[in-house]
PDB file of C-alpha atoms in Angstrom:
ATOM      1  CA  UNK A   1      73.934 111.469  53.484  1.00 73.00           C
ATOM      2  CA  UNK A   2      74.327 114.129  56.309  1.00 86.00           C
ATOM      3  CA  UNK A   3      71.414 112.913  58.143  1.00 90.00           C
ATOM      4  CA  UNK A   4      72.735 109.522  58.104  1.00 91.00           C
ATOM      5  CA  UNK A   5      76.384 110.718  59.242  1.00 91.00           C
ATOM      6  CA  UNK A   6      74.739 113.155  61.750  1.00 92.00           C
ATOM      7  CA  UNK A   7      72.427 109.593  63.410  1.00 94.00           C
ATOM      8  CA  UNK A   8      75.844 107.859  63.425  1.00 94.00           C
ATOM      9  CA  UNK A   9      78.160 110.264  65.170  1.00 95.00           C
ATOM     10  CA  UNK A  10      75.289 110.638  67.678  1.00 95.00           C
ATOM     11  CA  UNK A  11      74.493 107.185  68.250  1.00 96.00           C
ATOM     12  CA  UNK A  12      78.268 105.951  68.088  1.00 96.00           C
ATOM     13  CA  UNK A  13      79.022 109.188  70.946  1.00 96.00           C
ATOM     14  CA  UNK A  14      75.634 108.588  72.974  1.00 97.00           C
ATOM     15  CA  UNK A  15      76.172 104.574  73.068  1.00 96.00           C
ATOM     16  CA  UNK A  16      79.802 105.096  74.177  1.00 96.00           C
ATOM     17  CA  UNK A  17      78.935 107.403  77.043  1.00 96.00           C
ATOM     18  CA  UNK A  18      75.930 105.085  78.121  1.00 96.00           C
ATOM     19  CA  UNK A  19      78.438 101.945  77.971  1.00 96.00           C
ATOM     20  CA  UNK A  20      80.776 103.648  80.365  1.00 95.00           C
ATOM     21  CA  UNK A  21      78.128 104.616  82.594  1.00 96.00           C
ATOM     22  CA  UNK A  22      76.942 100.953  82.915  1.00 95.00           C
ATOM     23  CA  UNK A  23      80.307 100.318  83.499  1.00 95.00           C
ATOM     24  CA  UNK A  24      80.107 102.506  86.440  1.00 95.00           C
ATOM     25  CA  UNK A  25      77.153 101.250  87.956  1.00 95.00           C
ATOM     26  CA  UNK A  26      78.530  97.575  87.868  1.00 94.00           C
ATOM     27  CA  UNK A  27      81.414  98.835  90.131  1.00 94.00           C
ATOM     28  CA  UNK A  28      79.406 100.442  92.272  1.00 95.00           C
ATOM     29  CA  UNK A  29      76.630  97.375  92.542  1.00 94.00           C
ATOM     30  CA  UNK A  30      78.786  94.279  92.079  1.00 93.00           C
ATOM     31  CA  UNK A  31      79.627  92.161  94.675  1.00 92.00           C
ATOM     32  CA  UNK A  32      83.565  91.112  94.324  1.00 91.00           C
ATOM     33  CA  UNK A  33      86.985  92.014  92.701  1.00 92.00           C
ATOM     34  CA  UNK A  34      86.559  89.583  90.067  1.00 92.00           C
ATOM     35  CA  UNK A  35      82.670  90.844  88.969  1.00 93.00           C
ATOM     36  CA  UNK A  36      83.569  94.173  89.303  1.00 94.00           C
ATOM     37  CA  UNK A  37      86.633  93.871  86.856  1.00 94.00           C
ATOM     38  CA  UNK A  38      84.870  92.166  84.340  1.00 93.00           C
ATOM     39  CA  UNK A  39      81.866  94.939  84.162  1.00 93.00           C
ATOM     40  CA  UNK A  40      84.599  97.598  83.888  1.00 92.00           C
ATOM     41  CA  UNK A  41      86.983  95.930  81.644  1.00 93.00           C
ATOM     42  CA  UNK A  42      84.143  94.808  79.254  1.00 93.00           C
ATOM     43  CA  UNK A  43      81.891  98.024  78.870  1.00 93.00           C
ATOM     44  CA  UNK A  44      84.537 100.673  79.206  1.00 94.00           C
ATOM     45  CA  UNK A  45      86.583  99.037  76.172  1.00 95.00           C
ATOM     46  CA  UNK A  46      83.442  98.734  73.791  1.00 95.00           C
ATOM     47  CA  UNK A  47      82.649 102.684  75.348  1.00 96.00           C
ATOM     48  CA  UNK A  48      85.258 104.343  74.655  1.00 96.00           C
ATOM     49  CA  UNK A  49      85.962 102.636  71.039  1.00 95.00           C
ATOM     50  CA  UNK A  50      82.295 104.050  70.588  1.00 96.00           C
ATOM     51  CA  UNK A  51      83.062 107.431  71.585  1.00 96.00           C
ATOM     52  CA  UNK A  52      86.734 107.391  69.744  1.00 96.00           C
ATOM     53  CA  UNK A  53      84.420 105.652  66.067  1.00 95.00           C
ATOM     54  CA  UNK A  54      81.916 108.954  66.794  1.00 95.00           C
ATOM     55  CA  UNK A  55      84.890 111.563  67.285  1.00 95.00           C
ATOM     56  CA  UNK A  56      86.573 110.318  64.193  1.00 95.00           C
ATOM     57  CA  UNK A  57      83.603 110.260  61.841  1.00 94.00           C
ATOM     58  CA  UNK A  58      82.609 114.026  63.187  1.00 94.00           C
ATOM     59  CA  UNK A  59      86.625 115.264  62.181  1.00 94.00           C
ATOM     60  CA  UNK A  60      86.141 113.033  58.755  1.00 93.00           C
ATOM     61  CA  UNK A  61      82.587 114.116  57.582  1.00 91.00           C
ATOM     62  CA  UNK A  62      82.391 117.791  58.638  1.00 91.00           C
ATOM     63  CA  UNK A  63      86.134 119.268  59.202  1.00 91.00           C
ATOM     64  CA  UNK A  64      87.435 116.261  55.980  1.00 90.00           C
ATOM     65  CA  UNK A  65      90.037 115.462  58.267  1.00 91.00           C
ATOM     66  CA  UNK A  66      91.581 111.857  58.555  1.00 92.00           C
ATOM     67  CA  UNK A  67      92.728 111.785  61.720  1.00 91.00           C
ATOM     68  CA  UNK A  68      94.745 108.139  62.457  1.00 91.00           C
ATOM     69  CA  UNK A  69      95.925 108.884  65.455  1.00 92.00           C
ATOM     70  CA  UNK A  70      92.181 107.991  67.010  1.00 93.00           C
ATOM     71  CA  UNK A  71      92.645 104.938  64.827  1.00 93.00           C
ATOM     72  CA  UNK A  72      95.599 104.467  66.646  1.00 93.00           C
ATOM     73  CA  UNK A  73      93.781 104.813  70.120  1.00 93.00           C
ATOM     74  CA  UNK A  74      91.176 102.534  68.788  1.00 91.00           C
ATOM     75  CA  UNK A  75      93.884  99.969  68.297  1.00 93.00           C
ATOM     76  CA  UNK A  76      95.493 100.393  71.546  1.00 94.00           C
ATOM     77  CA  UNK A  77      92.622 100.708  73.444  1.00 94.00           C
ATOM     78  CA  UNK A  78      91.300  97.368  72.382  1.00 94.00           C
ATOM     79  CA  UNK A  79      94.553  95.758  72.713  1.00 93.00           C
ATOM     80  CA  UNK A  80      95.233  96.928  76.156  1.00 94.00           C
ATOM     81  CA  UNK A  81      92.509  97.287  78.348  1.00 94.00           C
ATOM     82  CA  UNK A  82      91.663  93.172  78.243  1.00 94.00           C
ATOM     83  CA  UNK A  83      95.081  92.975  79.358  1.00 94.00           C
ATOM     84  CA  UNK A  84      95.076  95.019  82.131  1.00 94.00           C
ATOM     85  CA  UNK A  85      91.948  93.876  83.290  1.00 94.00           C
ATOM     86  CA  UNK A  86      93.521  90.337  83.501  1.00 93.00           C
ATOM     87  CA  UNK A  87      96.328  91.475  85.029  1.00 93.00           C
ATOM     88  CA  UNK A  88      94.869  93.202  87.911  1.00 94.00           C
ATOM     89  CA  UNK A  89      92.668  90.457  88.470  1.00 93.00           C
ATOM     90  CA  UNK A  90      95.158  87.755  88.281  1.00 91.00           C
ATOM     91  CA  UNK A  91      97.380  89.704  90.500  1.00 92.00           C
ATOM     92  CA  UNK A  92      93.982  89.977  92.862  1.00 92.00           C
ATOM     93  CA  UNK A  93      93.997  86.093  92.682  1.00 90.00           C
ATOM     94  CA  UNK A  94      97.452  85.500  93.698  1.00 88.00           C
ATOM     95  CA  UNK A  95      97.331  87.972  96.287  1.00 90.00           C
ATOM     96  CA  UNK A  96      94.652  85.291  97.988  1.00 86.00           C
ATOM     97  CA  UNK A  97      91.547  88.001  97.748  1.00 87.00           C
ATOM     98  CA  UNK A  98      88.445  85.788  98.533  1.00 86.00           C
ATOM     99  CA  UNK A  99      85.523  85.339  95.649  1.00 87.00           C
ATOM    100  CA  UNK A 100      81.988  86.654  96.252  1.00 87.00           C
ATOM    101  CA  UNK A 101      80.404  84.305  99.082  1.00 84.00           C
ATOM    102  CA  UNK A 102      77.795  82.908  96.503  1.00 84.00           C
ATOM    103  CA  UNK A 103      80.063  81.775  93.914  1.00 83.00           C
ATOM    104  CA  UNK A 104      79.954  78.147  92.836  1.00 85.00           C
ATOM    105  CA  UNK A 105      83.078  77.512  91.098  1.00 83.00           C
ATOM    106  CA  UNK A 106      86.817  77.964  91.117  1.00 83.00           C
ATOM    107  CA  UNK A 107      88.510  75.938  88.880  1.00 84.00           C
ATOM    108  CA  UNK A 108      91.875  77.852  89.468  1.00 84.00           C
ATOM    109  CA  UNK A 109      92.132  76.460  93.007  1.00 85.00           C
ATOM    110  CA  UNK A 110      91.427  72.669  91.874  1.00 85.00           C
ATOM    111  CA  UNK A 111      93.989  73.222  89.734  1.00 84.00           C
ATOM    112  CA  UNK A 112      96.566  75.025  91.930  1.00 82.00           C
ATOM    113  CA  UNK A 113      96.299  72.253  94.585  1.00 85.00           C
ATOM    114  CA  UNK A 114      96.902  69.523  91.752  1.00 86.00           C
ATOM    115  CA  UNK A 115     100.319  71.328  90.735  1.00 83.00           C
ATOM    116  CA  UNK A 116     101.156  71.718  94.650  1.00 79.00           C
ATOM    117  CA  UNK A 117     100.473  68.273  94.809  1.00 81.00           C
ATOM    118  CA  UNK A 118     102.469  67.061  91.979  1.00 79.00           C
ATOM    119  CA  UNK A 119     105.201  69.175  93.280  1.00 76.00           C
ATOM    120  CA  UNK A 120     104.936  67.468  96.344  1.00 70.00           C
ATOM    121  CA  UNK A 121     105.202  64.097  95.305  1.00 66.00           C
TER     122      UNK A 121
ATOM    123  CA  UNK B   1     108.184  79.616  91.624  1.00 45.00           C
ATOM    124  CA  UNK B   2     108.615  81.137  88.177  1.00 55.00           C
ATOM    125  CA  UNK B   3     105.696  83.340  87.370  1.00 69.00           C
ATOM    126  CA  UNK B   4     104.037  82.705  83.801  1.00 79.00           C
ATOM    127  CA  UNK B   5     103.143  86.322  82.362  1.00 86.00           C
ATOM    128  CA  UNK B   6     102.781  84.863  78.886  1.00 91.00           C
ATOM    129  CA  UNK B   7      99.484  87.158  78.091  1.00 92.00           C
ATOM    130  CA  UNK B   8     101.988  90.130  79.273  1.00 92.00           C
ATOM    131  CA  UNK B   9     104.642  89.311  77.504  1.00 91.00           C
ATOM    132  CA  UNK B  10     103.067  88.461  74.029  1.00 93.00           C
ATOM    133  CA  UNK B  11     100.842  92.078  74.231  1.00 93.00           C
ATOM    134  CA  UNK B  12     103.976  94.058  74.573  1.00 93.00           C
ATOM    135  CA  UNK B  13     105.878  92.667  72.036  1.00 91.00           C
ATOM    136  CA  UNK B  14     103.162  94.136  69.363  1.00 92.00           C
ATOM    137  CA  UNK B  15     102.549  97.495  71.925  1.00 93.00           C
ATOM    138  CA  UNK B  16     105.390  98.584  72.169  1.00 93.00           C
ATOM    139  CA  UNK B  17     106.214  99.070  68.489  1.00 93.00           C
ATOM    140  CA  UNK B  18     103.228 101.796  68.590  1.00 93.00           C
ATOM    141  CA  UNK B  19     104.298 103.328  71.762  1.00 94.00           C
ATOM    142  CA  UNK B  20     107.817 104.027  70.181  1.00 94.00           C
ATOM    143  CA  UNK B  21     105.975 104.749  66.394  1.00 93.00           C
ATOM    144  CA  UNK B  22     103.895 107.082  68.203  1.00 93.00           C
ATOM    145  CA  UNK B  23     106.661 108.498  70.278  1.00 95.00           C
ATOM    146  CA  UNK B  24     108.920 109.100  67.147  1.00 94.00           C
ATOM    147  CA  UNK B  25     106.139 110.584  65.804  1.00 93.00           C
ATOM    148  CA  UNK B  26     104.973 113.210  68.726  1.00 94.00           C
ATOM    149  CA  UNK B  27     108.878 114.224  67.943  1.00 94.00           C
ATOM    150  CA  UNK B  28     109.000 115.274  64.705  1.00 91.00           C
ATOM    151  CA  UNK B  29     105.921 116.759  64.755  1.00 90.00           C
ATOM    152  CA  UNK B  30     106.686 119.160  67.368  1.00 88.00           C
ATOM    153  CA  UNK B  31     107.417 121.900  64.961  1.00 87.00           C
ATOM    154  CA  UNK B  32     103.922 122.165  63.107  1.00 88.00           C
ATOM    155  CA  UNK B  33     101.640 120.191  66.105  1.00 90.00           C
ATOM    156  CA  UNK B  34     101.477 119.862  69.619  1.00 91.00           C
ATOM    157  CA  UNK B  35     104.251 117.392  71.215  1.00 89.00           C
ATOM    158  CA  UNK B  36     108.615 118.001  71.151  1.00 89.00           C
ATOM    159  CA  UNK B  37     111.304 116.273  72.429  1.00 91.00           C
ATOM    160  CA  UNK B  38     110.315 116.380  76.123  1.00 94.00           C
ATOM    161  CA  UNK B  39     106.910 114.473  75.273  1.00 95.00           C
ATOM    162  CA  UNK B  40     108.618 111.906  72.648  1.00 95.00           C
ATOM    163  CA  UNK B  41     111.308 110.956  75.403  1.00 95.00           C
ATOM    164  CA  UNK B  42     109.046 110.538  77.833  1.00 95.00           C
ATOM    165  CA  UNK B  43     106.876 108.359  75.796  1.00 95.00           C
ATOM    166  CA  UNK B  44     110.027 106.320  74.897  1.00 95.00           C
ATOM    167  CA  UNK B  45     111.159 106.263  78.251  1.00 95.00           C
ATOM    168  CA  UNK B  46     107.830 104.870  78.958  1.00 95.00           C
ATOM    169  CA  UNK B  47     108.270 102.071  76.444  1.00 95.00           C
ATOM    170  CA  UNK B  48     111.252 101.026  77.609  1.00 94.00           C
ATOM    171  CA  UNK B  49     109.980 101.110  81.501  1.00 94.00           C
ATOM    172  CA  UNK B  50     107.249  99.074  79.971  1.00 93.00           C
ATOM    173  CA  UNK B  51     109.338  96.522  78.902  1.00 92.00           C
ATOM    174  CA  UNK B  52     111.221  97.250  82.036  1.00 91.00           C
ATOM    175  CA  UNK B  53     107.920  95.599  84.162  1.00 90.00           C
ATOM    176  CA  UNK B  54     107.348  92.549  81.704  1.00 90.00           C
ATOM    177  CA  UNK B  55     110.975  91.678  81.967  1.00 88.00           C
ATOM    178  CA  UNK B  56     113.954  92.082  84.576  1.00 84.00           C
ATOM    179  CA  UNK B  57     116.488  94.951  84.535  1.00 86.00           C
ATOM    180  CA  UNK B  58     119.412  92.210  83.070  1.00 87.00           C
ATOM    181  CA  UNK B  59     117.218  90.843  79.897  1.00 88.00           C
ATOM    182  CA  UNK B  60     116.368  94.379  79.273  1.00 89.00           C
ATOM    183  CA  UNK B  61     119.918  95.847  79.412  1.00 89.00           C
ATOM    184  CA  UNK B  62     120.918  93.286  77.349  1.00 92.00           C
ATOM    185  CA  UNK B  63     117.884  94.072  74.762  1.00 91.00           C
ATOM    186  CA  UNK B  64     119.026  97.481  74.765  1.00 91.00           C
ATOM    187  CA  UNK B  65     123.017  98.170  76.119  1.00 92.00           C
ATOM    188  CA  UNK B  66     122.438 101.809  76.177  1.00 91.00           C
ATOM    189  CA  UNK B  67     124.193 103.461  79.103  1.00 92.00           C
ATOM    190  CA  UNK B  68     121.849 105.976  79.919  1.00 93.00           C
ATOM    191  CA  UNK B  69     124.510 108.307  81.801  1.00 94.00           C
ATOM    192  CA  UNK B  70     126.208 108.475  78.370  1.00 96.00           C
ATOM    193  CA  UNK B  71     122.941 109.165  76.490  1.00 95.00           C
ATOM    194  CA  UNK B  72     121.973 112.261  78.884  1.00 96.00           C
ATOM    195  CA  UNK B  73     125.516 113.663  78.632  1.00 96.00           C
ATOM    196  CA  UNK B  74     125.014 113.245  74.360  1.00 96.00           C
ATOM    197  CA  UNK B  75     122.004 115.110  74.446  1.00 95.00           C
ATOM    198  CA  UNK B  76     123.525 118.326  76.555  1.00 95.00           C
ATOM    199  CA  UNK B  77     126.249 118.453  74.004  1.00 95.00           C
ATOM    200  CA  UNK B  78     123.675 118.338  70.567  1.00 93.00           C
ATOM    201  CA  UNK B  79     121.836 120.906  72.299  1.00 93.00           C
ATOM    202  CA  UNK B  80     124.917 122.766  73.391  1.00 93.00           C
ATOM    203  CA  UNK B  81     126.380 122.342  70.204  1.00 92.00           C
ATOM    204  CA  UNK B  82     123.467 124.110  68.306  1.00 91.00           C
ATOM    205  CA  UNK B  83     123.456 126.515  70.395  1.00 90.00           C
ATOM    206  CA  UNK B  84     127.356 127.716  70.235  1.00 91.00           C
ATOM    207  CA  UNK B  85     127.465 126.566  66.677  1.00 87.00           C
ATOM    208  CA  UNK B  86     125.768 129.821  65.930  1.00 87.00           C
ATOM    209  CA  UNK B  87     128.157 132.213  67.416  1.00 89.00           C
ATOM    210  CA  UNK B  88     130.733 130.751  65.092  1.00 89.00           C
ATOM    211  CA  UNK B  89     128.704 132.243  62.245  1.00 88.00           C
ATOM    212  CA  UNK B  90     128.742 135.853  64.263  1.00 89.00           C
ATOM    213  CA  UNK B  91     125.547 135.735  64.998  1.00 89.00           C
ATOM    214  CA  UNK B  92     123.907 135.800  69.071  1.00 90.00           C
ATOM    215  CA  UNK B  93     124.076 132.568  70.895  1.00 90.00           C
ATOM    216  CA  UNK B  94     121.164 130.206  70.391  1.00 87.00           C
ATOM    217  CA  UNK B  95     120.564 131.889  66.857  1.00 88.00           C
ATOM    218  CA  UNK B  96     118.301 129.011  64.460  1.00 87.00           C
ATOM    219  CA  UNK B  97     118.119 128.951  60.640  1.00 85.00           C
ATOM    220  CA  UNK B  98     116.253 126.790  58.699  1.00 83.00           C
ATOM    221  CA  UNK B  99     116.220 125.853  54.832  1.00 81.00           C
ATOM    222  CA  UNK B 100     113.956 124.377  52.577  1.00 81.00           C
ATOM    223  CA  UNK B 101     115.323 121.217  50.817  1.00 80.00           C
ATOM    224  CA  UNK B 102     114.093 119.095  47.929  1.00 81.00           C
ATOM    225  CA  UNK B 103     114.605 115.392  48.899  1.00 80.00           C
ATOM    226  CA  UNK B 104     114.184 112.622  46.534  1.00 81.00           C
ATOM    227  CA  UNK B 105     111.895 110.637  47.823  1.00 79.00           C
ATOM    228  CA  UNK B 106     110.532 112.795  50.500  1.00 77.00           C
ATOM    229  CA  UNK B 107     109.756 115.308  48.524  1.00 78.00           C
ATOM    230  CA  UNK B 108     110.328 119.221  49.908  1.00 81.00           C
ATOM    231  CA  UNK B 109     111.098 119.348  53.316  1.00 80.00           C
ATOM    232  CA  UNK B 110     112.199 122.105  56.108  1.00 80.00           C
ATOM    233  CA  UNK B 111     115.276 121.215  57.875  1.00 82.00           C
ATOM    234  CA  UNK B 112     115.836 123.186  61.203  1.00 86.00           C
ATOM    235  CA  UNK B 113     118.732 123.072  63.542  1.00 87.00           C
ATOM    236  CA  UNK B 114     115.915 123.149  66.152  1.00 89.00           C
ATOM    237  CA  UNK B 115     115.227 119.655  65.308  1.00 90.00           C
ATOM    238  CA  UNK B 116     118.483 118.900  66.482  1.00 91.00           C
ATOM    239  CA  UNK B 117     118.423 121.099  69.809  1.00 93.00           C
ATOM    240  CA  UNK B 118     114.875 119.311  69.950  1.00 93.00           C
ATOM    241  CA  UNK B 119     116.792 115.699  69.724  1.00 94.00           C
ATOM    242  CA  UNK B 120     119.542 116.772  72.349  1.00 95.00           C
ATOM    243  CA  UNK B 121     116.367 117.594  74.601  1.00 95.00           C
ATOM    244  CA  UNK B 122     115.023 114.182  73.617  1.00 95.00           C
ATOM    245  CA  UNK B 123     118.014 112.240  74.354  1.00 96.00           C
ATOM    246  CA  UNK B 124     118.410 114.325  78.056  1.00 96.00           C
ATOM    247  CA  UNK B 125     114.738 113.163  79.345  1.00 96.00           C
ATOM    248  CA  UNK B 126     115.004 109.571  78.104  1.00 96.00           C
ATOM    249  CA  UNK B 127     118.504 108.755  79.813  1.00 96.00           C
ATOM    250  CA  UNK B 128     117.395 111.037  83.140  1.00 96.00           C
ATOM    251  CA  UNK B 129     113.837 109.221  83.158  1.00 95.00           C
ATOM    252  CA  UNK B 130     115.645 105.531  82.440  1.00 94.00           C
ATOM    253  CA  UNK B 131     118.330 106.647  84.913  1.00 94.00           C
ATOM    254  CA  UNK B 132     116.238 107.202  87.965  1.00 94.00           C
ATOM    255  CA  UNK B 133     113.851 104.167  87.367  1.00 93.00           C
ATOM    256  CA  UNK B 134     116.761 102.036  86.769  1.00 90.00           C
ATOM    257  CA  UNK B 135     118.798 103.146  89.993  1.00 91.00           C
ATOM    258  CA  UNK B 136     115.706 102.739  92.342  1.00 90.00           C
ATOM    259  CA  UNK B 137     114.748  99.625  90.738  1.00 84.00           C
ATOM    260  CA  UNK B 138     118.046  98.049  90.947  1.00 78.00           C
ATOM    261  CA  UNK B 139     118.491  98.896  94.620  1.00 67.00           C
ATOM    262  CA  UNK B 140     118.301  95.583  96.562  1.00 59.00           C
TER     263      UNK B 140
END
């Protein structure tokens, strides 16, 4: 049993810390705003809710300590982070900051110029 | 053009019921764990400034028709109210007691007049904080 909840708390810590530092590199070695937002949005959530799980099974299985206030992190974490990530990119988009040269798409600006256009008429 | 923050707006209105959860909660556990009134107000004061961003200064005030001015000036007087309440029992200025109580449904609990020194402190940093963020932000 203490094997088992020793592998966990490692692996749940160890992945966490590895997420975020993928995280990292994708802001360093992503091209655009809008790439590098979703690498850190994406890995630093799932990181950090790893390294919050870990934390709370160490105080539960060795000090027998419930501790909900890193449930409560968990919970806010996961609930905020997507949203701020959206936000700052959405407020990237409105303040007219240019996608990566190479991308193909942009549905967002079709659409923009059709409302502009309706308005219009 | 009216801006559509609907993502925004839907997120707070379940965040900000743990913000001020966790708030009331860093305040009355300030005897036994780390946090107090300065830490809960803040937190509060950071709830409402939340709301504060997601919504304009008018829909808030009329969410909430505190007048913060008042709510500063309530806290100084709990806090120095506990604290000259105690020469009227001749003991020094700023003198605590506390008593253990036996609550129905609580159970036994420790009430301390330093809870309500700690609530005067509580109610001075949320109406300074809102105070200052509301004058600047209202200045056009």
């Amino acid at each position: 049993m203490s094997v088992i909840v020793n592998f966990l708390i490692g692996f749940f810590v160890l992945a966490g810390a590895f997420l975020c530092l993928i995280a990292t590199f994708g802001v360093i070695r992503l091209p655009d705003v809008y790439t590098r937002n979703h690498a850190a949005s994406k890995a630093t959530t799932l990181g950090v809710m790893s390294i919050l799980l870990g934390t709370f099974l160490y105080f539960y299985a060795f000090l027998d300590h419930f501790n909900s206030r890193l449930i409560l992190g968990f919970v806010f974490i996961f609930m905020t982070s997507p949203v701020s990530g959206h936000l700052i990119n959405r407020a990237a988009y409105n303040s007219g900051i240019k996608l990566w040269d190479r991308s193909v798409r942009d549905d967002l600006k079709e659409y923009n110029e059709q409302v502009l256009k309706k308005d219009k008429l | 053009m009216k801006v559509n923050n609907i993502i925004l707006e839907t997120s707070i209105k379940v965040l900000l019921f743990i913000i001020t959860l966790f708030s009331v909660y860093i305040f009355t556990a300030g005897h036994y764990y780390p946090g107090g009134g300065f830490i809960g107000g803040l937190m509060t004061a950071g709830a409402i400034v939340l709301l504060l961003i997601t919504y304009d200064i008018k829909t808030v005030s009329a969410i909430l028709p505190v007048n913060y001015r008042i709510l500063t000036a309530i806290g100084l007087l709990l806090a120095a109210g506990t604290s000259v309440g105690a020469m009227l029992f001749n003991v020094p200025f700023l003198t605590h007691v506390f008593t253990d109580i036996e609550l129905p449904l609580l159970g036994e609990i420790s009430l301390h007049t330093a809870t309500i020194f700690d609530l005067g402190v509580y109610f001075v940093v949320v109406g300074v904080t809102m105070t200052i963020i509301q004058t600047i932000g209202e200045d056009e």
